[in-house]
Structures are given as C-alpha cells and as structure tokens.
Short mmCIF file of C-alpha atoms in Angstrom, two decimals:
data_model
loop_
_atom_site.label_atom_id
_atom_site.label_comp_id
_atom_site.label_asym_id
_atom_site.label_seq_id
_atom_site.Cartn_x
_atom_site.Cartn_y
_atom_site.Cartn_z
CA MET A 28 74.33 -0.53 -10.53
CA GLU A 29 71.39 -1.43 -12.78
CA PRO A 30 71.20 -4.93 -14.25
CA ILE A 31 72.37 -5.21 -17.83
CA VAL A 32 68.94 -6.34 -19.04
CA VAL A 33 67.31 -3.23 -17.60
CA SER A 34 69.86 -1.02 -19.28
CA LEU A 35 69.24 -2.77 -22.57
CA ILE A 36 65.49 -2.31 -22.21
CA LYS A 37 65.96 1.42 -21.75
CA THR A 38 68.19 1.73 -24.82
CA GLY A 39 66.07 -0.62 -26.91
CA ASP A 40 69.00 -2.90 -27.70
CA LEU A 41 67.50 -6.08 -26.23
CA ILE A 42 66.67 -8.44 -29.10
CA TRP A 43 65.34 -11.95 -28.72
CA ASN A 44 65.99 -14.37 -31.50
CA GLU A 45 63.89 -17.46 -32.03
CA GLY A 46 65.70 -20.56 -30.88
CA SER A 47 68.19 -18.69 -28.68
CA PRO A 48 68.33 -19.64 -25.01
CA ILE A 49 66.41 -17.46 -22.51
CA ASP A 50 68.05 -16.35 -19.30
CA LEU A 51 65.34 -16.72 -16.66
CA THR A 52 67.14 -14.34 -14.31
CA ASP A 53 67.21 -11.56 -16.88
CA LEU A 54 63.57 -12.21 -17.79
CA THR A 55 62.51 -12.02 -14.14
CA GLU A 56 64.40 -8.76 -13.63
CA CYS A 57 62.79 -7.40 -16.77
CA SER A 58 59.29 -8.31 -15.55
CA VAL A 59 59.89 -6.84 -12.10
CA TYR A 60 61.15 -3.61 -13.61
CA LEU A 61 58.14 -3.30 -15.92
CA LEU A 62 55.69 -3.97 -13.07
CA ARG A 63 57.47 -1.41 -10.89
CA GLU A 64 57.27 1.20 -13.61
CA ILE A 65 53.57 0.50 -14.20
CA ARG A 66 52.95 0.74 -10.47
CA ASN A 67 54.83 4.03 -10.06
CA LEU A 68 53.69 5.74 -13.25
CA LEU A 69 50.09 4.53 -13.47
CA ILE A 70 48.63 2.76 -10.45
CA VAL A 71 49.96 4.99 -7.65
CA PRO A 72 48.85 8.28 -9.31
CA LEU A 73 45.47 6.72 -10.04
CA VAL A 74 45.06 5.64 -6.41
CA ARG A 75 46.01 9.17 -5.26
CA ILE A 76 43.37 10.68 -7.54
CA VAL A 77 40.70 8.27 -6.27
CA VAL A 78 41.68 9.09 -2.66
CA VAL A 79 41.25 12.82 -3.28
CA VAL A 80 37.88 12.28 -4.98
CA CYS A 81 36.66 10.05 -2.14
CA LEU A 82 37.81 12.55 0.50
CA VAL A 83 35.91 15.31 -1.28
CA MET A 84 32.81 13.11 -1.46
CA THR A 85 33.19 12.28 2.23
CA VAL A 86 33.21 15.97 3.10
CA LEU A 87 30.14 16.53 0.94
CA ILE A 88 28.25 13.83 2.80
CA LEU A 89 29.45 15.17 6.17
CA VAL A 90 28.18 18.68 5.38
CA GLU A 91 24.84 17.27 4.22
CA LYS A 92 24.40 15.13 7.35
CA LEU A 93 25.31 17.99 9.66
CA PHE A 94 22.91 20.32 7.87
CA VAL A 95 19.86 18.04 7.91
CA GLY A 96 20.69 16.99 11.47
CA ALA A 97 20.83 20.61 12.63
CA VAL A 98 17.50 21.39 10.95
CA ALA A 99 15.79 18.36 12.52
CA LEU A 100 17.24 19.27 15.92
CA ALA A 101 16.01 22.86 15.62
CA VAL A 102 12.53 21.65 14.69
CA LYS A 103 12.47 19.41 17.74
CA ILE A 104 13.86 22.00 20.17
CA TRP A 105 11.58 24.83 19.08
CA ARG A 106 8.67 22.46 18.41
CA LEU A 107 8.14 23.75 14.90
CA LYS A 108 5.46 21.25 14.04
CA PRO A 109 3.61 21.56 10.73
CA GLU A 110 0.54 22.78 12.62
CA ARG A 111 2.56 25.86 13.62
CA ARG A 112 4.04 26.51 10.17
CA TYR A 113 0.79 26.13 8.20
CA LYS A 114 -2.86 26.87 8.72
CA TRP A 115 -4.48 23.92 10.40
CA GLN A 116 -7.69 23.40 12.32
CA PRO A 117 -9.84 20.32 12.71
CA ILE A 118 -12.88 19.98 10.52
CA ALA A 119 -15.87 21.12 12.54
CA PRO A 120 -19.18 19.33 11.84
CA ASP A 121 -21.83 21.69 10.51
CA GLU A 122 -25.47 21.02 11.35
CA GLU A 123 -26.68 22.71 8.18
CA GLU A 124 -24.16 21.24 5.76
CA GLY A 125 -23.91 17.91 7.54
CA SER A 126 -21.34 15.61 5.96
CA ALA A 127 -20.86 18.11 3.10
CA ALA A 128 -18.41 19.95 5.37
CA TYR A 129 -15.99 17.13 4.69
CA PRO A 130 -14.32 17.00 1.26
CA MET A 131 -14.64 13.93 -0.93
CA VAL A 132 -11.64 11.61 -0.47
CA LEU A 133 -10.48 8.62 -2.50
CA VAL A 134 -8.44 5.96 -0.70
CA GLN A 135 -6.35 3.86 -3.08
CA ILE A 136 -4.86 0.47 -2.16
CA PRO A 137 -2.77 -1.03 -4.98
CA MET A 138 -1.91 -4.69 -4.48
CA TYR A 139 -0.41 -7.67 -6.27
CA ASN A 140 -0.92 -11.22 -4.95
CA GLU A 141 -1.07 -9.91 -1.37
CA ARG A 142 -2.55 -13.02 0.21
CA GLU A 143 -1.01 -12.41 3.63
CA VAL A 144 -1.90 -8.74 4.12
CA TYR A 145 -4.94 -7.82 2.02
CA LYS A 146 -7.33 -8.12 4.97
CA LEU A 147 -5.19 -5.86 7.14
CA SER A 148 -4.93 -3.02 4.62
CA ILE A 149 -8.55 -3.15 3.49
CA GLY A 150 -9.80 -3.36 7.06
CA ALA A 151 -7.67 -0.41 8.17
CA ALA A 152 -8.82 1.72 5.22
CA CYS A 153 -12.46 0.90 5.85
CA GLY A 154 -11.98 1.84 9.51
CA LEU A 155 -10.91 5.42 8.80
CA LYS A 156 -13.00 8.03 10.60
CA TRP A 157 -14.72 9.98 7.84
CA PRO A 158 -18.34 10.32 6.72
CA SER A 159 -19.17 7.17 4.77
CA ASP A 160 -20.75 9.17 1.96
CA ARG A 161 -17.61 11.32 1.58
CA VAL A 162 -15.02 8.61 1.09
CA ILE A 163 -14.44 5.95 -1.58
CA ILE A 164 -12.17 2.98 -0.95
CA GLN A 165 -10.58 1.83 -4.21
CA VAL A 166 -8.79 -1.54 -4.25
CA LEU A 167 -6.57 -1.78 -7.35
CA ASP A 168 -5.82 -5.47 -7.70
CA ASP A 169 -3.19 -6.54 -10.23
CA SER A 170 -3.01 -10.07 -8.84
CA THR A 171 -2.23 -12.90 -11.24
CA ASP A 172 -3.30 -15.63 -8.80
CA PRO A 173 -7.05 -16.33 -9.36
CA GLU A 174 -7.46 -17.56 -5.79
CA VAL A 175 -6.00 -14.37 -4.35
CA LYS A 176 -8.20 -12.25 -6.61
CA SER A 177 -11.31 -14.08 -5.45
CA LEU A 178 -10.31 -13.64 -1.80
CA VAL A 179 -9.75 -9.90 -2.23
CA ASP A 180 -13.04 -9.57 -4.09
CA LEU A 181 -14.87 -11.40 -1.29
CA GLU A 182 -13.27 -9.12 1.31
CA CYS A 183 -14.43 -6.06 -0.61
CA GLN A 184 -17.94 -7.48 -0.91
CA LYS A 185 -18.01 -8.11 2.83
CA TRP A 186 -17.20 -4.47 3.61
CA LYS A 187 -19.60 -3.27 0.95
CA SER A 188 -22.40 -5.21 2.62
CA GLU A 189 -21.61 -3.30 5.82
CA GLY A 190 -22.23 0.04 4.13
CA VAL A 191 -18.69 0.95 3.09
CA ASN A 192 -18.34 2.61 -0.31
CA ILE A 193 -15.63 0.29 -1.64
CA ARG A 194 -14.76 -0.45 -5.26
CA TYR A 195 -12.82 -3.49 -6.45
CA GLU A 196 -10.98 -2.66 -9.68
CA VAL A 197 -8.91 -5.00 -11.86
CA ARG A 198 -7.28 -4.58 -15.26
CA GLY A 199 -6.23 -7.02 -17.94
CA ASN A 200 -2.46 -6.47 -17.67
CA ARG A 201 0.26 -5.14 -15.37
CA LYS A 202 1.58 -2.50 -17.75
CA GLY A 203 3.41 0.17 -15.78
CA TYR A 204 3.19 -1.90 -12.58
CA LYS A 205 2.08 0.27 -9.65
CA ALA A 206 2.15 3.52 -11.63
CA GLY A 207 -0.02 1.92 -14.31
CA ALA A 208 -2.52 0.71 -11.71
CA LEU A 209 -2.76 4.14 -10.05
CA LYS A 210 -3.10 5.87 -13.41
CA GLU A 211 -5.83 3.47 -14.49
CA GLY A 212 -7.61 3.88 -11.17
CA MET A 213 -7.96 7.64 -11.67
CA LYS A 214 -9.82 7.17 -14.97
CA HIS A 215 -13.07 6.01 -13.32
CA GLU A 216 -15.93 8.49 -13.32
CA TYR A 217 -16.48 8.44 -9.56
CA VAL A 218 -12.94 9.74 -9.02
CA GLN A 219 -13.99 13.06 -10.58
CA GLU A 220 -16.05 13.72 -7.44
CA CYS A 221 -12.95 13.54 -5.20
CA GLU A 222 -10.55 16.32 -4.26
CA TYR A 223 -7.88 14.28 -2.48
CA ILE A 224 -6.33 10.82 -2.72
CA ALA A 225 -4.94 8.89 0.24
CA MET A 226 -2.57 6.08 -0.78
CA PHE A 227 -1.59 2.96 1.15
CA ASP A 228 0.41 -0.04 0.03
CA ALA A 229 -1.04 -3.45 0.82
CA ASP A 230 0.89 -3.89 4.09
CA PHE A 231 0.08 -0.43 5.53
CA GLN A 232 -2.44 0.03 8.29
CA PRO A 233 -3.34 3.69 8.98
CA GLU A 234 -4.80 4.77 12.29
CA SER A 235 -8.48 5.67 12.25
CA ASN A 236 -7.72 9.42 12.59
CA PHE A 237 -5.35 9.53 9.61
CA LEU A 238 -7.62 11.59 7.36
CA LEU A 239 -8.63 13.89 10.21
CA ARG A 240 -4.94 14.71 10.79
CA THR A 241 -3.89 15.19 7.18
CA ILE A 242 -6.79 16.57 5.13
CA PRO A 243 -7.00 19.94 7.04
CA PHE A 244 -3.52 20.87 5.76
CA LEU A 245 -4.76 20.51 2.19
CA MET A 246 -8.07 22.26 2.85
CA HIS A 247 -6.60 25.39 4.44
CA ASN A 248 -3.40 25.69 2.37
CA PRO A 249 -4.09 25.63 -1.39
CA GLU A 250 -0.35 25.60 -2.18
CA ILE A 251 0.18 22.23 -0.49
CA ALA A 252 0.07 19.19 -2.77
CA LEU A 253 1.16 16.35 -0.48
CA VAL A 254 0.97 15.43 3.19
CA GLN A 255 3.27 12.54 4.11
CA ALA A 256 3.11 10.48 7.31
CA ARG A 257 5.88 8.45 8.93
CA TRP A 258 6.25 4.67 8.73
CA LYS A 259 6.09 2.55 11.87
CA PHE A 260 7.41 -0.99 11.60
CA VAL A 261 5.40 -3.75 13.25
CA ASN A 262 8.11 -6.39 12.80
CA ALA A 263 11.22 -4.34 13.61
CA ASP A 264 12.17 -6.74 16.43
CA GLU A 265 11.69 -9.88 14.36
CA CYS A 266 15.39 -10.39 13.63
CA LEU A 267 18.70 -8.63 13.38
CA MET A 268 18.18 -7.74 9.73
CA THR A 269 14.91 -5.92 10.45
CA ARG A 270 16.56 -4.08 13.35
CA LEU A 271 19.26 -2.82 11.00
CA GLN A 272 16.69 -1.80 8.40
CA GLU A 273 14.82 0.13 11.06
CA MET A 274 17.96 2.13 11.90
CA SER A 275 18.37 3.28 8.30
CA LEU A 276 14.70 4.07 7.71
CA ASP A 277 14.23 5.86 11.03
CA TYR A 278 17.04 8.22 10.07
CA HIS A 279 15.37 8.83 6.71
CA PHE A 280 12.01 9.68 8.26
CA LYS A 281 13.09 11.47 11.43
CA ILE A 282 15.92 13.51 9.93
CA GLU A 283 15.92 13.69 6.13
CA GLN A 284 12.17 14.02 5.55
CA GLU A 285 11.82 16.48 8.42
CA ALA A 286 14.63 18.67 7.08
CA GLY A 287 13.32 18.64 3.52
CA SER A 288 9.83 19.56 4.67
CA SER A 289 11.00 22.34 7.00
CA CYS A 290 13.57 24.04 4.74
CA PHE A 291 12.36 23.52 1.19
CA ALA A 292 8.77 22.20 1.52
CA PHE A 293 10.04 19.37 -0.67
CA PHE A 294 11.01 15.73 -0.13
CA GLY A 295 10.61 12.45 -1.96
CA PHE A 296 7.14 10.96 -1.70
CA ASN A 297 7.47 7.52 -0.11
CA GLY A 298 4.78 6.01 -2.33
CA THR A 299 2.39 5.26 0.51
CA ALA A 300 1.00 6.68 3.77
CA GLY A 301 0.41 10.03 2.11
CA VAL A 302 -2.44 12.22 0.83
CA TRP A 303 -2.27 14.02 -2.52
CA ARG A 304 -4.30 16.87 -3.92
CA ILE A 305 -5.71 15.51 -7.21
CA LYS A 306 -5.27 18.90 -8.84
CA ALA A 307 -1.53 18.75 -8.11
CA ILE A 308 -1.21 15.27 -9.63
CA THR A 309 -2.93 16.46 -12.78
CA ASP A 310 -0.86 19.64 -12.91
CA ALA A 311 2.36 17.63 -12.64
CA GLY A 312 1.40 15.40 -15.57
CA GLY A 313 -0.08 12.43 -13.72
CA TRP A 314 1.53 9.09 -13.01
CA LYS A 315 4.38 7.97 -15.28
CA ASP A 316 5.90 4.51 -15.50
CA ARG A 317 9.26 5.49 -17.03
CA THR A 318 11.10 4.39 -13.87
CA THR A 319 10.45 2.04 -10.96
CA VAL A 320 10.11 5.00 -8.57
CA GLU A 321 6.88 6.48 -9.86
CA ASP A 322 6.29 8.10 -6.46
CA MET A 323 9.57 10.04 -6.55
CA ASP A 324 8.98 10.93 -10.19
CA LEU A 325 5.62 12.51 -9.38
CA ALA A 326 7.03 14.32 -6.34
CA VAL A 327 9.89 15.91 -8.31
CA ARG A 328 7.60 17.03 -11.12
CA ALA A 329 5.11 18.49 -8.67
CA GLY A 330 7.90 20.21 -6.74
CA LEU A 331 9.19 21.81 -9.95
CA ARG A 332 5.68 23.15 -10.58
CA GLY A 333 5.87 25.08 -7.29
CA TRP A 334 3.75 22.81 -5.10
CA LYS A 335 4.68 22.39 -1.43
CA PHE A 336 4.93 19.19 0.62
CA VAL A 337 4.31 18.70 4.34
CA TYR A 338 5.73 15.91 6.49
CA ILE A 339 4.01 14.97 9.78
CA GLY A 340 6.57 13.12 11.87
CA ASP A 341 4.27 12.26 14.76
CA LEU A 342 1.63 10.64 12.55
CA LYS A 343 2.69 7.01 12.17
CA VAL A 344 1.32 4.34 9.86
CA LYS A 345 2.02 0.69 10.59
CA SER A 346 3.91 -1.24 7.93
CA GLU A 347 6.10 -4.30 7.49
CA LEU A 348 9.83 -4.58 6.83
CA PRO A 349 11.21 -7.28 4.51
CA SER A 350 12.09 -10.21 6.75
CA THR A 351 13.95 -12.30 4.17
CA PHE A 352 17.20 -11.32 2.52
CA LYS A 353 15.76 -12.11 -0.91
CA ALA A 354 12.93 -9.60 -0.44
CA PHE A 355 15.26 -6.99 1.04
CA ARG A 356 17.74 -7.36 -1.85
CA TYR A 357 15.07 -6.83 -4.51
CA GLN A 358 13.69 -3.85 -2.62
CA GLN A 359 17.11 -2.21 -2.35
CA HIS A 360 17.76 -2.75 -6.05
CA ARG A 361 14.56 -0.89 -6.89
CA TRP A 362 15.24 1.88 -4.37
CA SER A 363 18.78 2.43 -5.69
CA CYS A 364 18.30 1.88 -9.42
CA GLY A 365 15.08 3.88 -9.79
CA PRO A 366 16.32 7.21 -8.31
CA ALA A 367 19.57 7.06 -10.32
CA ASN A 368 17.60 6.44 -13.52
CA LEU A 369 15.19 9.26 -12.68
CA PHE A 370 18.13 11.60 -12.00
CA LYS A 371 19.49 10.87 -15.47
CA LYS A 372 16.13 11.54 -17.11
CA MET A 373 15.22 14.70 -15.16
CA ALA A 374 18.52 16.51 -14.57
CA VAL A 375 18.09 18.84 -17.53
CA GLU A 376 14.42 19.42 -16.73
CA ILE A 377 15.31 20.39 -13.17
CA ILE A 378 17.97 22.85 -14.34
CA GLN A 379 15.63 24.48 -16.86
CA SER A 380 12.70 24.78 -14.44
CA LYS A 381 11.58 28.38 -13.98
CA LYS A 382 8.84 28.04 -11.34
CA VAL A 383 11.14 27.33 -8.38
CA SER A 384 14.06 29.20 -6.86
CA ILE A 385 17.67 28.37 -7.66
CA TRP A 386 18.11 27.17 -4.06
CA LYS A 387 15.33 24.62 -4.40
CA LYS A 388 16.73 23.41 -7.72
CA LEU A 389 20.17 23.13 -6.12
CA HIS A 390 18.66 21.15 -3.25
CA ILE A 391 16.91 18.72 -5.59
CA LEU A 392 19.92 18.25 -7.87
CA TYR A 393 22.74 18.25 -5.37
CA ASP A 394 21.38 17.21 -1.98
CA PHE A 395 18.39 15.06 -2.91
CA PHE A 396 19.73 13.26 -5.99
CA PHE A 397 23.52 13.55 -6.33
CA VAL A 398 24.62 13.19 -2.71
CA GLY A 399 21.68 11.17 -1.41
CA LYS A 400 21.10 8.76 -4.30
CA ILE A 401 24.47 8.53 -6.11
CA VAL A 402 27.40 9.55 -3.92
CA ALA A 403 26.21 7.82 -0.74
CA HIS A 404 26.13 4.34 -2.33
CA THR A 405 29.25 4.74 -4.48
CA LEU A 406 31.42 6.20 -1.72
CA THR A 407 30.51 3.52 0.80
CA PHE A 408 31.64 0.77 -1.53
CA ILE A 409 34.65 2.33 -3.31
CA TYR A 410 36.13 4.16 -0.33
CA TYR A 411 35.41 2.04 2.71
CA CYS A 412 35.24 -1.42 1.12
CA VAL A 413 37.93 -1.12 -1.57
CA LEU A 414 40.22 1.89 -1.36
CA ILE A 415 41.11 1.90 2.35
CA PRO A 416 41.98 -1.84 2.41
CA VAL A 417 43.93 -1.58 -0.89
CA SER A 418 45.90 1.45 0.34
CA VAL A 419 47.84 -0.92 2.63
CA PHE A 420 49.74 -2.06 -0.46
CA PHE A 421 50.66 1.52 -1.40
CA PRO A 422 52.53 3.07 1.56
CA GLU A 423 53.43 6.12 -0.54
CA VAL A 424 49.71 6.97 -0.76
CA GLU A 425 48.64 8.68 2.45
CA ILE A 426 45.02 8.91 3.58
CA PRO A 427 44.66 11.51 6.34
CA LEU A 428 43.43 10.30 9.70
CA TRP A 429 40.41 12.59 9.57
CA GLY A 430 39.31 10.90 6.36
CA VAL A 431 39.65 7.39 7.81
CA ALA A 432 38.39 7.87 11.36
CA TYR A 433 37.04 11.27 12.39
CA VAL A 434 34.71 12.16 9.52
CA PRO A 435 33.27 8.62 9.05
CA THR A 436 32.63 8.44 12.80
CA ILE A 437 30.74 11.73 12.80
CA ILE A 438 28.68 10.63 9.79
CA THR A 439 27.84 7.34 11.49
CA LEU A 440 26.81 9.06 14.71
CA CYS A 441 24.60 11.48 12.78
CA LYS A 442 22.83 8.61 11.02
CA SER A 443 22.43 6.46 14.15
CA VAL A 444 20.53 9.06 16.21
CA GLY A 445 17.27 8.07 14.52
CA THR A 446 17.05 4.86 16.56
CA PRO A 447 18.73 5.38 19.97
CA SER A 448 17.46 2.04 21.30
CA SER A 449 19.58 0.21 18.70
CA PHE A 450 22.77 2.20 19.18
CA HIS A 451 24.53 -0.88 20.53
CA LEU A 452 24.13 -2.45 17.08
CA VAL A 453 25.94 0.36 15.29
CA ILE A 454 29.03 -1.73 14.45
CA LEU A 455 26.92 -4.50 12.92
CA TRP A 456 24.89 -1.86 11.15
CA ILE A 457 28.04 -0.39 9.57
CA LEU A 458 29.17 -3.82 8.40
CA PHE A 459 25.72 -4.59 7.00
CA GLU A 460 25.53 -1.28 5.13
CA ASN A 461 29.03 -1.80 3.71
CA VAL A 462 28.08 -5.27 2.48
CA MET A 463 24.92 -3.92 0.84
CA SER A 464 26.84 -1.02 -0.75
CA LEU A 465 28.08 -3.24 -3.58
CA HIS A 466 24.52 -4.22 -4.47
CA ARG A 467 23.32 -0.61 -4.26
CA THR A 468 26.24 0.73 -6.27
CA LYS A 469 25.60 -1.82 -8.99
CA ALA A 470 21.92 -0.88 -9.03
CA ALA A 471 22.72 2.86 -9.17
CA LEU A 472 25.09 2.32 -12.11
CA THR A 473 22.40 0.26 -13.83
CA GLY A 474 20.03 3.20 -13.45
CA LEU A 475 22.55 5.77 -14.67
CA LEU A 476 23.45 3.66 -17.70
CA ASP A 477 19.79 2.74 -18.32
CA ALA A 478 20.74 -0.89 -18.87
CA GLY A 479 20.12 -4.41 -17.63
CA ARG A 480 17.55 -4.66 -14.84
CA VAL A 481 16.76 -0.94 -14.87
CA ASN A 482 12.98 -1.50 -15.14
CA GLU A 483 12.80 -4.68 -13.08
CA TRP A 484 9.95 -4.63 -10.56
CA VAL A 485 9.71 -7.41 -7.99
CA VAL A 486 6.99 -6.91 -5.38
CA THR A 487 8.39 -7.10 -1.86
CA GLU A 488 7.19 -10.24 -0.07
CA LYS A 489 5.03 -9.63 2.98
CA LEU A 490 4.00 -12.01 5.73
CA GLY A 491 1.39 -10.04 7.68
CA GLU A 492 -0.34 -12.20 10.27
CA ALA A 493 0.76 -15.49 8.72
CA GLN A 494 3.54 -16.08 11.22
CA LYS A 495 1.29 -15.39 14.17
CA THR A 496 -1.39 -17.86 13.11
CA LYS A 497 0.86 -20.70 11.98
CA PRO A 498 1.60 -23.29 14.71
CA ALA A 499 5.08 -23.11 16.22
CA THR A 500 6.03 -26.65 15.22
CA THR A 501 5.07 -25.95 11.63
CA ARG A 502 7.07 -22.73 11.59
CA GLU A 503 10.15 -24.47 12.94
CA ALA A 504 9.84 -27.22 10.35
CA ASP A 505 9.45 -24.69 7.55
CA LEU A 506 12.46 -22.71 8.76
CA THR A 507 14.63 -25.84 8.89
CA LYS A 508 13.51 -26.81 5.41
CA ASN A 509 14.28 -23.37 4.00
CA LEU A 510 17.81 -23.52 5.34
CA LEU A 511 18.45 -26.43 2.97
CA VAL A 512 17.11 -24.83 -0.19
CA ASP A 513 18.38 -22.10 -2.42
CA THR A 514 17.84 -18.53 -1.19
CA HIS A 515 15.62 -17.80 -4.18
CA GLU A 516 13.07 -20.18 -2.71
CA GLN A 517 13.23 -18.83 0.84
CA THR A 518 9.95 -17.23 1.89
CA ASN A 519 9.88 -17.60 5.66
CA PRO A 520 11.14 -14.78 7.90
CA CYS A 521 14.76 -14.85 9.00
CA ILE A 522 13.88 -15.76 12.58
CA LEU A 523 10.80 -16.68 14.54
CA LYS A 524 9.39 -13.72 16.35
CA PRO A 525 10.08 -14.03 20.11
CA LYS A 526 7.14 -14.19 22.47
CA LYS A 527 8.55 -11.39 24.57
CA GLN A 528 10.79 -8.59 23.42
CA GLN A 529 14.26 -8.70 24.98
CA THR A 530 15.20 -5.42 26.65
CA ARG A 531 18.57 -6.17 28.20
CA PHE A 532 21.70 -5.12 26.36
CA TRP A 533 23.36 -8.52 26.27
CA HIS A 534 20.12 -10.14 25.08
CA ARG A 535 19.61 -7.66 22.26
CA SER A 536 23.20 -7.76 21.00
CA GLY A 537 24.12 -11.38 21.51
CA ARG A 538 21.22 -13.53 20.30
CA ARG A 539 22.95 -16.29 18.45
CA SER A 540 19.91 -17.47 16.50
CA THR A 541 19.24 -13.94 15.23
CA PHE A 542 22.74 -13.44 13.90
CA ASP A 543 22.84 -16.91 12.40
CA SER A 544 19.57 -16.27 10.60
CA LEU A 545 21.00 -13.12 9.01
CA THR A 546 24.11 -14.85 7.76
CA VAL A 547 22.03 -17.58 6.12
#
C-alpha cells in the first residue's frame, strides 16, 4: 500500500503551512518517490537513446575500419603500388638538354624558433639529389627569437657558399601562422620559375632520392596535384608515450592514407613530406588561414576541383614525435579542433561541388570528416569512458554483448595491425586513447562551435639532436628538476633514450621508468 504522503502528492492535496511541524519520514518518502519518477521517466529513456546512438556509431566505425583495412590488404597482396596505377618512369638525363630535362622545384621549409632541428632539416633539403640549378631551397623563418634567427641565417649562408641555391625569407609578423608563411613565400618572383613545391616541416629529414621518387608522378600525370610520402619516426622507442603515438600514426599512414589514395585518389595532406603541383594550389585558391589545418583545407579544396592525390607508402621521411605530454596535448588539440572547424565551414561547399562524383563527395563528408574526425573522438569518450561504466547503475538498460566486447575488439585489432611489433602494448594503447578522448572531444566541439581556442596554434616542441649531445649527468639532473615543476614548464623528453633498443617482450612491456615517465 502506498504511503499517505505519496498519495497526497498524486492528488495534489499535500499543503505545507509555515510554522507547522515537518515529518522527516514523509519528506524522505516524498523525495525518494520524486527521484524514482525522474529516473524512470527521464534518465532511463535518455540512457537508452544514447546507447542506441552509440551502438549505431560503433557499427559505422566498424564498417569504415573493415573497408579501409580490406583495401590496404588488397593493395599489399596484389602489389598495387602507385607505379603500377599511374605512369611513372625515372627522369633520364639528356645530353642535349642537360639539366633542363629536370623541372624547376621549390623546396619550402617553414620554421618557428626551431633551435634544435633547423640544421637537420636544412641539411637534408640541401642534400636532395637534383640539379643545383633546377632547385630552390626556401627557408621561411617566423622565429621571434633573434638568436635563433641569426643561427638559421648563418646556416643558410653556409650552404649558399657551397653552391646551393637557398633563400632565407622572413616577414614582419606571424599572421596566418604556417599558412601565412607559405602564402607569403609563394609571392617571390623566383617562385614563378618553379612547377612544383616540396614541403618539409622543420623536424623532417627527406632521403636524398625524395624528389627523384615523387616528381615523375607529377610530370607524367597532369591530373595529379599531390604526392605524399610516409612519416618515419626517429624517436619512436624513446618512451612509452612515443610508442603509443607510433601505433596510431602507423595505422593512419599504412591503412587510411593507402585506402584513400587507392579508392578515391583523395586523402588529407599531412602538411609535410609531400610535393604539390603549383598550378593545383593556385586552382584551389591558394593557402588559407581560416583554420589551424591549412594543409587539410587545401587538400579538400583541390580534391573538389577534381585533382588527384597519390600516396607512396614505401617512401619514408624521418620525423620526430612529441616526447613531452605538453607538446603532445597541444598537437592533439590542433589536430582535433582544426578538422572539426573545417568540416563546419566546408560541408555546404562539399555538397554543392559539381566537379567530383557523388561517391567522392560522400567519402569526404561521411568517411573522411564525419566518421574520422567527429564520431571517432566523441564515441570513444561518451561510449567507452562514460556510458558503459554508468550503465551499471541502470540494470534495466541492456547493452548487447556484441556492442561491449565483439565489435570494439574487432575495431581495436584493425587499428593495431599498423605496428605489429607493439601489439603487446595494445591494452595500454587502448587506455591511453580513452584518456585522450576527452581532450580530443573537447577540441572537436570547440571546432564545431567555432569558440574558445579554435584558432590557437602552439608549435610542437622538438628536441632533434639535443638529447644525444647533452651529457648524461646533465640530462638526468634536468629530468629530476622537471619532475618538480609544473607540466607547463616541462621541456625534456619523457625518458632518456636507452643506449640499446630492448627487443625482448618482458623488457618492452615492463620498463618501470618508461611507464612512470608517462604518468608524470
């Protein structure tokens, strides 16, 4: 039989007069009843709706992972390399034409206070095999540190004295950040002589045959706008955090980029380690600084104009992973916020585009942007980090076993195949990605809402050769000191690089110092 107070609540006959005594028992029963009704009529249905939405999103991601995985596997099995899908032949020297047989190439290196790596990138660019009179090295220095600017200028002068056609360019402000620097760099008169632009960030070190491998695709296939190479990480074994980053990025390059190139001749330009046809950049409207992913912006606009992209998976360019959590966090904010903001600004333009097929538009809207840049981050946080744990308090809400175990396991296995040597770290990798999902979801929402830190650009810290040249005792002292200061001041890598890479399973998975460094 219902309590009297509950019955009175239903009939509306419960009246409280000021000064009259309050029965705590009746008040408690009243509160419990109200909370139960709110739970049953509002919270439980809402949780059920969120479960259904998350299950649908999980299936969407599963289908996408299986599709791109199948395409990448087919390319590997049948050896469908770009050289077989497009016209490609090495540039043959001509005795009559001489170096004129080689097209004019501009190599751009944008940098900002890159004290630790400027020598590496400039030296690698100047070491590219190409006729010296057919290549221009352009260093776009936005540094605000006068000492760094003088060092970069001296390095350029050194190479210039050795016969390298290198130009050191600076501007009076950082408007537009990297996009602004690249746009300003193309305004110089000598750029008009060039047909192609090779781009490398300050920590990238291309192999000497980079231009010889990439330029022929552009020469023999006038419909190709971009040739993208793969990133190779020189400090992947530095600590547990860099190992986990490598797992995510290897999947992106080995699977996602390969599938996009093979099926749609479209993928997101990675901003570096690529060669563009200048005509395609101009046709797409040039560089724009409306988001922090100017590279992706240009790629989407060029793709909508009908240009094709080629990805060369076996051409690797050395680069550096963020080795401090501060640097990694800022990088992930930019990589999550920028694409979401670009999606908001270009969705209508993509739908209205008339130069590409409906399938390519669907791929860009659904697969590239919606699933890859929005759903992936949101689902990881809401479903795995919030909904599944909270569902314990709602036994009447059932989440099917396939949605909790089978599908997530398949998705994880699909994403972990990019780095087989780190498969034993898959559990830690899952935990790390789940922890980062909150930060990425927040950044994606910031981009969609066009608010807050949407246009924040913090250059990723790089260490280059600094750790190798610094004495061990000094490094240990610096690391100990950084453990006592706020994380915003931490600039040293998360762990000292071991002298010899560990290859045994128990060594790679159980290094206490590595795990401790990540948690700090």
